[in-house]
Amino acid sequence: MALALFNNLTRKKEAFKPAEPGVVKFYGCGPTLYANPHLGNCRAFLFYDLLRRWMEYEGNKVRFVMNITDVDDKTIRKAGEEGKTLEELYELYAKPFFEDLGKLGVKKAEAYPRATKHIPQMVRLVQALEDKGLAYKGEDGSFYFKISAFKKYGKLSHIDAKGLKPGASGRVGHDEYEKENASDFALWKAWTPDDGCVFWQTPLGKGRPGWHIECSAMSMHYLGETLDIHAGGVDLLFPHHENEIAQSEGATGKQFARFWVHNEHLLVNGMKMAKRLKNFFTLGDILAKNHSPAAVRWLLLCAHYRQQLNFTFESLNAASASVDALMELKFNIESAMKSPKEETKGDVEKCARLCKGFLAAFKSAMDDDLNTPNAIAALFSFAKEANKLAMEGKVGRKGGAKLLDALRKADSVLGILEMGEGKGKEGQVPMEQKAIEKKIAEREAARKKKDFAASDAIRNELLENYGVILEDTPSGARWRRK
Ligand code: AMP
Ligand code: ZN
């Protein structure tokens, strides 16, 4: 079975194959950098990362590009309020943004194009639309897309373009608006005093791009006229993505994106987590409360991407416990592998069968529109069986290597163990898994030398400082968090 993805263009799950075999052209709408992104935004970035990792797992090369909106209505307003230039605003928020992506284990994109660095591409696109009769200059000097001239308008959001106001009689200058207000939208905005020092002198006049044209121009510049996948949060489906289709397909006459995929929202008390609602947490807020990025990653990936997810600290604690269970599994397998006891051929075969069944279940869940809840259920039933085999002394060097390999394969998609860190309980310092393992190895060495005072001291230190409980089993020490 290959990946079936829910395509919002057809509102169906469809078998996904890139147009060029083995190479996926994937564009995701990135952040508007006028504040630190919140966990809702992180949900979108982690969804892109999951999709990208799954397509890589299936043997594709993924050319992933994510834009940075560094000029639009919001950034201009924020820069004005703070007395900063757009460049200064970018400098302020770009570094923490990329650091957050790194902390969350998001793999690097091929490019992170900034809108302000691609103005000529946007101007050329508007000119191409004007040449085709799809754009016109309003009396205010701005350029608008003429939706009555583009018959396919509405094909993504499924609004009826015939019912919309024709031509210049209805126009919208703001970047964001509701479906009811669908009308000719701004491609290029003529300068007004509110823009202050934000403008470019171009063949279209003095002004700045509309938000929607930015993604059309940059995605096609980096990935070509037809993308395999275009992603974003569901809030972007209309008008942003509908307008991107109109601009891109209007100019090239070719299909712009073959698959349109959207993640559902992260909520707080049933409301979308949003900057304007002031109900948000940034990753920094969460880490300051001594939660780990691995728990955040787990929480945001665990729910299916097309289901809304309500954020609570209880669910974050549960995610943290799951991360610990996964680390514990890895440690238990590694400890069992060090046991001097020879494993039988039958034991090795048992491990091999367990791995095969697990990876098949994991793949079929992920191929089913990235069904992470099912993939994680498969992981936990694998963990239960593998822990049991290890406890029974049936995991040795060979069987353990197979179990670890399967775990690592799944983790190349989930990206949790590779972050290599756990979380201390409240008031405790998060401790790296490696550091825990180092302490346990020191204790083992002390026990071998029959230095029980030292071994007990390490056991107490792990418990008191890090909430880690040790249990001695026939195949070595196991640990879990209190
Ligand atoms: P923005 O910085 O607002 O342009 O958004 C960046 C990405 O985050 C876009 O793909 C949005 O659709 C997405 N997004 C914004 N808020 C949420 C939310 N509460 N839950 C999930 N995704 C969101
Ligand atoms: Zn976009």
Short mmCIF file of N, CA and C in Angstrom, two decimals, residues 128-200:
data_model
loop_
_atom_site.label_atom_id
_atom_site.label_comp_id
_atom_site.label_asym_id
_atom_site.label_seq_id
_atom_site.Cartn_x
_atom_site.Cartn_y
_atom_site.Cartn_z
N ALA A 128 2.02 39.34 -15.45
CA ALA A 128 1.52 38.24 -16.29
C ALA A 128 0.00 38.15 -16.19
N LEU A 129 -0.53 38.38 -15.00
CA LEU A 129 -1.99 38.32 -14.81
C LEU A 129 -2.67 39.49 -15.53
N GLU A 130 -2.02 40.65 -15.51
CA GLU A 130 -2.59 41.82 -16.19
C GLU A 130 -2.62 41.57 -17.71
N ASP A 131 -1.53 40.98 -18.22
CA ASP A 131 -1.46 40.67 -19.65
C ASP A 131 -2.60 39.73 -20.07
N LYS A 132 -3.00 38.87 -19.17
CA LYS A 132 -4.05 37.89 -19.50
C LYS A 132 -5.45 38.40 -19.17
N GLY A 133 -5.55 39.63 -18.76
CA GLY A 133 -6.86 40.20 -18.43
C GLY A 133 -7.41 39.71 -17.10
N LEU A 134 -6.52 39.18 -16.25
CA LEU A 134 -6.99 38.68 -14.96
C LEU A 134 -6.69 39.65 -13.82
N ALA A 135 -5.97 40.73 -14.14
CA ALA A 135 -5.67 41.73 -13.10
C ALA A 135 -5.91 43.11 -13.69
N TYR A 136 -6.28 44.04 -12.84
CA TYR A 136 -6.49 45.42 -13.31
C TYR A 136 -6.04 46.38 -12.21
N LYS A 137 -5.77 47.61 -12.67
CA LYS A 137 -5.33 48.63 -11.72
C LYS A 137 -6.56 49.42 -11.27
N GLY A 138 -6.76 49.50 -9.95
CA GLY A 138 -7.89 50.27 -9.43
C GLY A 138 -7.55 51.75 -9.42
N GLU A 139 -8.57 52.57 -9.18
CA GLU A 139 -8.33 54.03 -9.16
C GLU A 139 -7.43 54.43 -7.99
N ASP A 140 -7.30 53.53 -7.00
CA ASP A 140 -6.39 53.82 -5.87
C ASP A 140 -4.93 53.47 -6.21
N GLY A 141 -4.70 52.96 -7.42
CA GLY A 141 -3.32 52.64 -7.81
C GLY A 141 -2.92 51.21 -7.47
N SER A 142 -3.76 50.51 -6.73
CA SER A 142 -3.46 49.11 -6.40
C SER A 142 -3.90 48.20 -7.55
N PHE A 143 -3.32 47.02 -7.61
CA PHE A 143 -3.72 46.03 -8.62
C PHE A 143 -4.59 44.97 -7.95
N TYR A 144 -5.66 44.57 -8.65
CA TYR A 144 -6.59 43.58 -8.10
C TYR A 144 -6.74 42.40 -9.04
N PHE A 145 -7.03 41.27 -8.46
CA PHE A 145 -7.34 40.07 -9.26
C PHE A 145 -8.83 40.13 -9.60
N LYS A 146 -9.14 39.89 -10.91
CA LYS A 146 -10.53 39.98 -11.35
C LYS A 146 -11.14 38.58 -11.30
N ILE A 147 -11.84 38.27 -10.23
CA ILE A 147 -12.27 36.88 -10.08
C ILE A 147 -13.35 36.47 -11.09
N SER A 148 -14.09 37.43 -11.61
CA SER A 148 -15.13 37.06 -12.59
C SER A 148 -14.50 36.53 -13.89
N ALA A 149 -13.20 36.86 -14.11
CA ALA A 149 -12.54 36.42 -15.33
C ALA A 149 -11.85 35.06 -15.15
N PHE A 150 -11.88 34.55 -13.94
CA PHE A 150 -11.22 33.27 -13.67
C PHE A 150 -12.29 32.25 -13.29
N LYS A 151 -12.65 31.44 -14.27
CA LYS A 151 -13.83 30.57 -14.12
C LYS A 151 -13.68 29.55 -12.97
N LYS A 152 -12.43 29.17 -12.67
CA LYS A 152 -12.27 28.12 -11.66
C LYS A 152 -12.24 28.68 -10.23
N TYR A 153 -12.51 29.98 -10.08
CA TYR A 153 -12.43 30.55 -8.73
C TYR A 153 -13.43 29.84 -7.80
N GLY A 154 -12.92 29.37 -6.66
CA GLY A 154 -13.80 28.67 -5.71
C GLY A 154 -13.60 27.16 -5.71
N LYS A 155 -12.69 26.67 -6.56
CA LYS A 155 -12.59 25.21 -6.70
C LYS A 155 -12.04 24.52 -5.45
N LEU A 156 -11.29 25.24 -4.64
CA LEU A 156 -10.76 24.62 -3.42
C LEU A 156 -11.74 24.80 -2.25
N SER A 157 -12.23 26.01 -2.08
CA SER A 157 -13.12 26.28 -0.93
C SER A 157 -14.57 25.95 -1.27
N HIS A 158 -14.80 25.58 -2.55
CA HIS A 158 -16.14 25.18 -2.99
C HIS A 158 -17.17 26.27 -2.78
N ILE A 159 -16.74 27.52 -3.03
CA ILE A 159 -17.75 28.59 -3.01
C ILE A 159 -18.20 28.80 -4.45
N ASP A 160 -19.40 29.30 -4.59
CA ASP A 160 -19.95 29.47 -5.93
C ASP A 160 -19.55 30.84 -6.45
N ALA A 161 -18.59 30.84 -7.39
CA ALA A 161 -18.07 32.12 -7.89
C ALA A 161 -19.15 32.92 -8.62
N LYS A 162 -20.15 32.23 -9.15
CA LYS A 162 -21.19 32.94 -9.91
C LYS A 162 -21.97 33.90 -9.01
N GLY A 163 -22.07 33.51 -7.74
CA GLY A 163 -22.84 34.33 -6.81
C GLY A 163 -22.07 35.53 -6.30
N LEU A 164 -20.80 35.66 -6.71
CA LEU A 164 -19.97 36.75 -6.16
C LEU A 164 -20.14 38.03 -6.96
N LYS A 165 -19.75 39.12 -6.30
CA LYS A 165 -19.90 40.42 -6.97
C LYS A 165 -18.93 40.51 -8.14
N PRO A 166 -19.40 40.93 -9.31
CA PRO A 166 -18.49 40.96 -10.45
C PRO A 166 -17.58 42.19 -10.48
N GLY A 167 -16.41 42.01 -11.08
CA GLY A 167 -15.50 43.10 -11.41
C GLY A 167 -15.21 44.05 -10.28
N ALA A 168 -15.05 45.29 -10.64
CA ALA A 168 -14.57 46.28 -9.69
C ALA A 168 -15.65 46.75 -8.71
N SER A 169 -16.85 46.22 -8.85
CA SER A 169 -17.90 46.72 -7.96
C SER A 169 -17.67 46.28 -6.51
N GLY A 170 -17.00 45.14 -6.33
CA GLY A 170 -16.70 44.72 -4.97
C GLY A 170 -15.22 44.38 -4.89
N ARG A 171 -14.53 44.98 -3.96
CA ARG A 171 -13.09 44.78 -3.87
C ARG A 171 -12.68 44.69 -2.43
N VAL A 172 -11.65 43.90 -2.16
CA VAL A 172 -11.19 43.83 -0.79
C VAL A 172 -9.68 44.11 -0.77
N GLY A 173 -9.32 45.02 0.13
CA GLY A 173 -7.91 45.42 0.20
C GLY A 173 -7.16 44.72 1.31
N HIS A 174 -7.89 44.17 2.31
CA HIS A 174 -7.21 43.50 3.43
C HIS A 174 -6.74 42.11 3.00
N ASP A 175 -5.71 41.61 3.72
CA ASP A 175 -5.19 40.29 3.40
C ASP A 175 -6.17 39.19 3.80
N GLU A 176 -6.88 39.41 4.92
CA GLU A 176 -7.75 38.35 5.43
C GLU A 176 -9.20 38.81 5.43
N TYR A 177 -10.11 37.93 5.02
CA TYR A 177 -11.55 38.24 5.02
C TYR A 177 -12.33 36.94 4.94
N GLU A 178 -13.63 37.06 5.19
CA GLU A 178 -14.49 35.88 5.24
C GLU A 178 -15.00 35.53 3.84
N LYS A 179 -15.52 34.29 3.72
CA LYS A 179 -16.03 33.83 2.43
C LYS A 179 -17.13 34.74 1.88
N GLU A 180 -17.98 35.25 2.79
CA GLU A 180 -19.10 36.11 2.35
C GLU A 180 -18.58 37.37 1.66
N ASN A 181 -17.35 37.74 1.99
CA ASN A 181 -16.81 38.97 1.40
C ASN A 181 -15.90 38.69 0.21
N ALA A 182 -16.01 37.47 -0.32
CA ALA A 182 -15.15 37.14 -1.45
C ALA A 182 -15.41 38.10 -2.60
N SER A 183 -14.35 38.72 -3.06
CA SER A 183 -14.46 39.65 -4.19
C SER A 183 -13.04 39.88 -4.71
N ASP A 184 -12.90 40.78 -5.65
CA ASP A 184 -11.58 41.03 -6.22
C ASP A 184 -10.61 41.39 -5.09
N PHE A 185 -9.48 40.73 -5.08
CA PHE A 185 -8.55 40.95 -3.95
C PHE A 185 -7.25 41.59 -4.44
N ALA A 186 -6.57 42.23 -3.50
CA ALA A 186 -5.38 43.01 -3.85
C ALA A 186 -4.17 42.11 -4.14
N LEU A 187 -3.55 42.34 -5.29
CA LEU A 187 -2.31 41.64 -5.64
C LEU A 187 -1.11 42.52 -5.26
N TRP A 188 -1.30 43.80 -5.51
CA TRP A 188 -0.25 44.78 -5.23
C TRP A 188 -0.91 45.99 -4.61
N LYS A 189 -0.42 46.44 -3.47
CA LYS A 189 -1.10 47.52 -2.75
C LYS A 189 -0.31 48.82 -2.91
N ALA A 190 -0.97 49.83 -3.50
CA ALA A 190 -0.31 51.12 -3.66
C ALA A 190 -0.01 51.69 -2.27
N TRP A 191 1.08 52.43 -2.19
CA TRP A 191 1.52 52.98 -0.89
C TRP A 191 0.46 53.91 -0.30
N THR A 192 0.25 53.80 1.01
CA THR A 192 -0.58 54.77 1.75
C THR A 192 0.24 55.22 2.95
N PRO A 193 -0.12 56.34 3.56
CA PRO A 193 0.70 56.82 4.70
C PRO A 193 0.81 55.77 5.82
N ASP A 194 -0.20 54.89 5.95
CA ASP A 194 -0.12 53.86 7.00
C ASP A 194 1.07 52.92 6.80
N ASP A 195 1.54 52.82 5.56
CA ASP A 195 2.66 51.92 5.28
C ASP A 195 4.01 52.50 5.73
N GLY A 196 4.01 53.82 6.05
CA GLY A 196 5.26 54.46 6.51
C GLY A 196 6.37 54.25 5.50
N CYS A 197 7.50 53.70 6.01
CA CYS A 197 8.65 53.56 5.11
C CYS A 197 8.64 52.21 4.39
N VAL A 198 7.53 51.49 4.46
CA VAL A 198 7.47 50.18 3.77
C VAL A 198 6.94 50.38 2.34
N PHE A 199 7.81 50.34 1.36
CA PHE A 199 7.38 50.39 -0.05
C PHE A 199 8.52 49.98 -0.96
N TRP A 200 8.16 49.56 -2.15
CA TRP A 200 9.14 49.27 -3.20
C TRP A 200 8.72 50.08 -4.43
#
